[in-house]
Amino acid sequence: MPERGRFITFEGIDGAGKSSQIAAVVALLQARGCAVEQSREPGGTQLGERLRELLLHEPMHLETEAMLMFAARREHLAARILPALDAGRWVVCDRFSDATYAYQVGGRGLDRAKFEALEAWVHPGFQPDLTLVFDLPPAVAAARVVASGAAPDRFEREQLDFFERVRAAYLERAEQAPRRVRVIDADRPPETVRAEIEGLVLERWFA
Ligand code: TMP
């Protein structure tokens, strides 16, 4: 049996600059000989990508939103994440349940007990091995979203105070699980952020 793969997730408010850093970590792991799958949430499977379309563009009740996030996640875990990890492949994923905590509980005000019930249902006892939270002031992140020129989705259209709450919830999550969840200062040049993240990954698994 191969050694189980590792599960690394990237988190942060919209505009935090995760994408290029995800590519860098995937390349780093591959250079170290790891088989790597890159994925994202909501999404990661055919059904998950269809749910993503709805989640990003269709108005819906807050609890519908939370349940659809976890529905997409259930499918993603069953169809991709767990089989890959069992087969010894690493999975690098853009967002996971910490995003539901940050956006739906922190940002939108979902009852925390309902989040915990969904999390315990969908992945009891399972968490990423490492979560990198990209932290930066919402105003800086918002300027990056605008500069990207892409049409904003339902989340990106939220106001700064929403992203302040999302940010605070991420930081709270990091305080609760400091070894798993590492906060990265994302308000720095990409090369600096990249060097820190690569150092973290190398120190944890390849030292
Ligand atoms: P992305 O643009 O980083 O791929 O994420 C899509 C959006 O979905 C982003 O604004 C955050 C939001 N989201 C939630 O609100 N809850 C979740 O559980 C996840 C995974 C994403």
Short mmCIF file of N, CA, C and O in Angstrom, two decimals, residues 59-130:
data_model
loop_
_atom_site.label_atom_id
_atom_site.label_comp_id
_atom_site.label_asym_id
_atom_site.label_seq_id
_atom_site.Cartn_x
_atom_site.Cartn_y
_atom_site.Cartn_z
N PRO A 59 -29.02 33.94 -6.69
CA PRO A 59 -29.39 34.34 -5.32
C PRO A 59 -30.03 33.17 -4.58
O PRO A 59 -30.79 32.40 -5.18
N MET A 60 -29.72 33.00 -3.31
CA MET A 60 -30.30 31.88 -2.54
C MET A 60 -30.23 32.19 -1.05
O MET A 60 -29.47 33.07 -0.62
N HIS A 61 -31.01 31.42 -0.30
CA HIS A 61 -31.02 31.56 1.16
C HIS A 61 -29.64 31.14 1.70
O HIS A 61 -29.00 30.23 1.16
N LEU A 62 -29.25 31.79 2.77
CA LEU A 62 -27.95 31.52 3.40
C LEU A 62 -27.75 30.02 3.73
O LEU A 62 -26.68 29.46 3.52
N GLU A 63 -28.81 29.38 4.23
CA GLU A 63 -28.63 27.97 4.61
C GLU A 63 -28.58 27.07 3.38
O GLU A 63 -27.91 26.04 3.37
N THR A 64 -29.28 27.48 2.31
CA THR A 64 -29.18 26.74 1.05
C THR A 64 -27.73 26.79 0.57
O THR A 64 -27.15 25.79 0.15
N GLU A 65 -27.17 27.99 0.67
CA GLU A 65 -25.78 28.20 0.24
C GLU A 65 -24.83 27.28 1.02
O GLU A 65 -23.99 26.60 0.43
N ALA A 66 -25.00 27.25 2.32
CA ALA A 66 -24.11 26.42 3.15
C ALA A 66 -24.28 24.94 2.81
O ALA A 66 -23.29 24.20 2.68
N MET A 67 -25.52 24.51 2.62
CA MET A 67 -25.75 23.09 2.33
C MET A 67 -25.23 22.72 0.95
O MET A 67 -24.69 21.62 0.76
N LEU A 68 -25.37 23.63 -0.02
CA LEU A 68 -24.84 23.32 -1.36
C LEU A 68 -23.31 23.27 -1.34
O LEU A 68 -22.70 22.48 -2.06
N MET A 69 -22.68 24.13 -0.54
CA MET A 69 -21.22 24.06 -0.41
C MET A 69 -20.83 22.67 0.09
O MET A 69 -19.89 22.05 -0.42
N PHE A 70 -21.54 22.20 1.10
CA PHE A 70 -21.20 20.89 1.66
C PHE A 70 -21.64 19.74 0.74
O PHE A 70 -21.02 18.68 0.75
N ALA A 71 -22.67 19.95 -0.04
CA ALA A 71 -23.08 18.91 -0.99
C ALA A 71 -21.98 18.73 -2.04
O ALA A 71 -21.57 17.61 -2.37
N ALA A 72 -21.49 19.85 -2.55
CA ALA A 72 -20.40 19.79 -3.54
C ALA A 72 -19.17 19.14 -2.91
O ALA A 72 -18.46 18.35 -3.53
N ARG A 73 -18.94 19.46 -1.65
CA ARG A 73 -17.77 18.92 -0.93
C ARG A 73 -17.90 17.41 -0.72
O ARG A 73 -16.92 16.67 -0.84
N ARG A 74 -19.13 16.96 -0.42
CA ARG A 74 -19.33 15.51 -0.21
C ARG A 74 -18.93 14.73 -1.46
O ARG A 74 -18.28 13.70 -1.42
N GLU A 75 -19.39 15.27 -2.59
CA GLU A 75 -19.10 14.64 -3.88
C GLU A 75 -17.60 14.67 -4.17
O GLU A 75 -17.00 13.70 -4.61
N HIS A 76 -17.00 15.81 -3.90
CA HIS A 76 -15.57 16.01 -4.15
C HIS A 76 -14.74 15.04 -3.32
O HIS A 76 -13.79 14.41 -3.81
N LEU A 77 -15.11 14.89 -2.05
CA LEU A 77 -14.38 13.96 -1.18
C LEU A 77 -14.51 12.54 -1.69
O LEU A 77 -13.51 11.80 -1.79
N ALA A 78 -15.74 12.15 -2.03
CA ALA A 78 -15.96 10.76 -2.43
C ALA A 78 -15.33 10.44 -3.78
O ALA A 78 -14.76 9.36 -3.97
N ALA A 79 -15.45 11.37 -4.71
CA ALA A 79 -15.04 11.07 -6.08
C ALA A 79 -13.57 11.37 -6.34
O ALA A 79 -12.96 10.76 -7.21
N ARG A 80 -13.00 12.30 -5.60
CA ARG A 80 -11.62 12.69 -5.93
C ARG A 80 -10.66 12.73 -4.75
O ARG A 80 -9.59 12.14 -4.80
N ILE A 81 -11.02 13.47 -3.71
CA ILE A 81 -10.02 13.74 -2.66
C ILE A 81 -9.60 12.45 -1.96
O ILE A 81 -8.40 12.13 -1.89
N LEU A 82 -10.57 11.71 -1.43
CA LEU A 82 -10.20 10.53 -0.64
C LEU A 82 -9.56 9.44 -1.50
O LEU A 82 -8.54 8.87 -1.08
N PRO A 83 -10.08 9.16 -2.71
CA PRO A 83 -9.39 8.15 -3.54
C PRO A 83 -7.95 8.57 -3.86
O PRO A 83 -7.05 7.72 -3.87
N ALA A 84 -7.73 9.85 -4.13
CA ALA A 84 -6.36 10.30 -4.44
C ALA A 84 -5.45 10.10 -3.24
O ALA A 84 -4.35 9.55 -3.36
N LEU A 85 -5.90 10.53 -2.07
CA LEU A 85 -5.06 10.41 -0.87
C LEU A 85 -4.78 8.94 -0.57
O LEU A 85 -3.64 8.56 -0.25
N ASP A 86 -5.80 8.10 -0.71
CA ASP A 86 -5.61 6.66 -0.47
C ASP A 86 -4.60 6.05 -1.42
O ASP A 86 -3.89 5.11 -1.07
N ALA A 87 -4.55 6.59 -2.64
CA ALA A 87 -3.62 6.05 -3.65
C ALA A 87 -2.23 6.69 -3.53
O ALA A 87 -1.36 6.43 -4.36
N GLY A 88 -2.05 7.53 -2.51
CA GLY A 88 -0.72 8.12 -2.29
C GLY A 88 -0.49 9.43 -3.02
O GLY A 88 0.61 9.97 -2.99
N ARG A 89 -1.54 9.94 -3.69
CA ARG A 89 -1.37 11.22 -4.37
C ARG A 89 -1.65 12.38 -3.41
O ARG A 89 -2.48 12.26 -2.52
N TRP A 90 -0.97 13.48 -3.63
CA TRP A 90 -1.21 14.68 -2.84
C TRP A 90 -2.34 15.46 -3.50
O TRP A 90 -2.46 15.47 -4.74
N VAL A 91 -3.14 16.13 -2.70
CA VAL A 91 -4.21 16.96 -3.24
C VAL A 91 -3.99 18.40 -2.76
O VAL A 91 -3.87 18.64 -1.55
N VAL A 92 -3.91 19.30 -3.72
CA VAL A 92 -3.76 20.72 -3.40
C VAL A 92 -5.05 21.40 -3.84
O VAL A 92 -5.40 21.39 -5.03
N CYS A 93 -5.78 21.95 -2.89
CA CYS A 93 -7.13 22.42 -3.19
C CYS A 93 -7.31 23.90 -2.83
O CYS A 93 -6.93 24.34 -1.75
N ASP A 94 -7.89 24.63 -3.77
CA ASP A 94 -8.24 26.02 -3.56
C ASP A 94 -9.55 26.04 -2.78
O ASP A 94 -10.61 25.84 -3.37
N ARG A 95 -9.48 26.19 -1.49
CA ARG A 95 -10.58 26.27 -0.52
C ARG A 95 -11.13 24.89 -0.12
O ARG A 95 -11.14 23.95 -0.89
N PHE A 96 -11.64 24.85 1.13
CA PHE A 96 -12.32 23.67 1.68
C PHE A 96 -13.22 24.18 2.81
O PHE A 96 -13.66 25.34 2.76
N SER A 97 -13.46 23.39 3.83
CA SER A 97 -14.48 23.77 4.83
C SER A 97 -14.15 25.04 5.62
O SER A 97 -15.07 25.70 6.13
N ASP A 98 -12.88 25.38 5.73
CA ASP A 98 -12.57 26.64 6.42
C ASP A 98 -13.22 27.81 5.70
O ASP A 98 -13.56 28.82 6.32
N ALA A 99 -13.40 27.69 4.36
CA ALA A 99 -14.07 28.75 3.61
C ALA A 99 -15.54 28.85 4.01
O ALA A 99 -16.10 29.95 4.08
N THR A 100 -16.17 27.70 4.27
CA THR A 100 -17.58 27.75 4.69
C THR A 100 -17.67 28.42 6.06
O THR A 100 -18.59 29.20 6.32
N TYR A 101 -16.72 28.08 6.92
CA TYR A 101 -16.72 28.74 8.24
C TYR A 101 -16.54 30.25 8.06
O TYR A 101 -17.27 31.05 8.64
N ALA A 102 -15.56 30.64 7.24
CA ALA A 102 -15.25 32.07 7.11
C ALA A 102 -16.38 32.83 6.41
O ALA A 102 -16.82 33.88 6.89
N TYR A 103 -16.84 32.30 5.28
CA TYR A 103 -17.83 33.05 4.48
C TYR A 103 -19.26 32.89 5.00
O TYR A 103 -19.99 33.87 5.10
N GLN A 104 -19.67 31.63 5.28
CA GLN A 104 -21.08 31.47 5.67
C GLN A 104 -21.29 31.79 7.15
O GLN A 104 -22.26 32.46 7.49
N VAL A 105 -20.40 31.32 8.04
CA VAL A 105 -20.58 31.63 9.46
C VAL A 105 -20.10 33.06 9.73
O VAL A 105 -20.84 33.89 10.25
N GLY A 106 -18.86 33.36 9.35
CA GLY A 106 -18.30 34.69 9.64
C GLY A 106 -18.96 35.77 8.82
O GLY A 106 -19.49 36.75 9.36
N GLY A 107 -18.96 35.61 7.50
CA GLY A 107 -19.47 36.64 6.61
C GLY A 107 -20.98 36.80 6.68
O GLY A 107 -21.51 37.90 6.83
N ARG A 108 -21.69 35.67 6.56
CA ARG A 108 -23.15 35.76 6.42
C ARG A 108 -23.91 35.57 7.73
O ARG A 108 -25.12 35.78 7.78
N GLY A 109 -23.23 35.03 8.75
CA GLY A 109 -23.92 34.87 10.03
C GLY A 109 -24.65 33.55 10.21
O GLY A 109 -25.54 33.44 11.05
N LEU A 110 -24.25 32.52 9.46
CA LEU A 110 -24.84 31.18 9.68
C LEU A 110 -24.55 30.73 11.11
O LEU A 110 -23.44 30.94 11.62
N ASP A 111 -25.53 30.07 11.71
CA ASP A 111 -25.37 29.53 13.06
C ASP A 111 -24.19 28.54 13.06
O ASP A 111 -24.15 27.59 12.29
N ARG A 112 -23.25 28.80 13.97
CA ARG A 112 -22.04 27.97 14.02
C ARG A 112 -22.36 26.49 14.26
O ARG A 112 -21.70 25.60 13.72
N ALA A 113 -23.38 26.22 15.07
CA ALA A 113 -23.73 24.82 15.36
C ALA A 113 -24.19 24.11 14.08
O ALA A 113 -23.95 22.91 13.91
N LYS A 114 -24.83 24.86 13.19
CA LYS A 114 -25.28 24.24 11.92
C LYS A 114 -24.07 23.92 11.04
O LYS A 114 -24.01 22.88 10.39
N PHE A 115 -23.11 24.84 11.03
CA PHE A 115 -21.86 24.55 10.30
C PHE A 115 -21.21 23.30 10.87
O PHE A 115 -20.80 22.40 10.13
N GLU A 116 -21.12 23.23 12.19
CA GLU A 116 -20.42 22.10 12.81
C GLU A 116 -21.15 20.79 12.52
O GLU A 116 -20.50 19.75 12.32
N ALA A 117 -22.47 20.85 12.46
CA ALA A 117 -23.24 19.64 12.15
C ALA A 117 -22.94 19.17 10.73
O ALA A 117 -22.74 17.98 10.47
N LEU A 118 -22.89 20.12 9.80
CA LEU A 118 -22.61 19.76 8.40
C LEU A 118 -21.19 19.21 8.27
O LEU A 118 -20.94 18.22 7.58
N GLU A 119 -20.27 19.86 8.94
CA GLU A 119 -18.86 19.41 8.85
C GLU A 119 -18.73 18.00 9.44
O GLU A 119 -18.06 17.13 8.85
N ALA A 120 -19.39 17.76 10.57
CA ALA A 120 -19.30 16.45 11.21
C ALA A 120 -19.99 15.37 10.37
O ALA A 120 -19.64 14.19 10.43
N TRP A 121 -20.98 15.78 9.60
CA TRP A 121 -21.67 14.83 8.73
C TRP A 121 -20.79 14.49 7.52
O TRP A 121 -20.59 13.32 7.19
N VAL A 122 -20.26 15.52 6.89
CA VAL A 122 -19.59 15.34 5.59
C VAL A 122 -18.15 14.82 5.73
O VAL A 122 -17.71 14.01 4.93
N HIS A 123 -17.44 15.31 6.74
CA HIS A 123 -16.08 14.74 6.89
C HIS A 123 -15.69 14.60 8.36
O HIS A 123 -14.80 15.28 8.85
N PRO A 124 -16.36 13.67 9.07
CA PRO A 124 -16.06 13.47 10.49
C PRO A 124 -14.60 13.08 10.67
O PRO A 124 -14.10 12.17 10.02
N GLY A 125 -13.91 13.80 11.55
CA GLY A 125 -12.53 13.46 11.89
C GLY A 125 -11.52 13.71 10.80
O GLY A 125 -10.36 13.33 10.94
N PHE A 126 -11.94 14.35 9.73
CA PHE A 126 -11.02 14.58 8.61
C PHE A 126 -10.82 16.08 8.42
O PHE A 126 -11.79 16.83 8.34
N GLN A 127 -9.54 16.49 8.32
CA GLN A 127 -9.22 17.89 8.03
C GLN A 127 -8.00 17.91 7.12
O GLN A 127 -7.26 16.92 7.05
N PRO A 128 -7.76 19.02 6.44
CA PRO A 128 -6.53 19.11 5.65
C PRO A 128 -5.30 18.91 6.55
O PRO A 128 -5.36 19.15 7.76
N ASP A 129 -4.19 18.45 5.95
CA ASP A 129 -2.95 18.33 6.71
C ASP A 129 -2.33 19.70 6.93
O ASP A 129 -1.67 19.94 7.93
N LEU A 130 -2.53 20.58 5.97
CA LEU A 130 -2.00 21.94 6.09
C LEU A 130 -2.94 22.90 5.36
O LEU A 130 -3.36 22.62 4.22
#
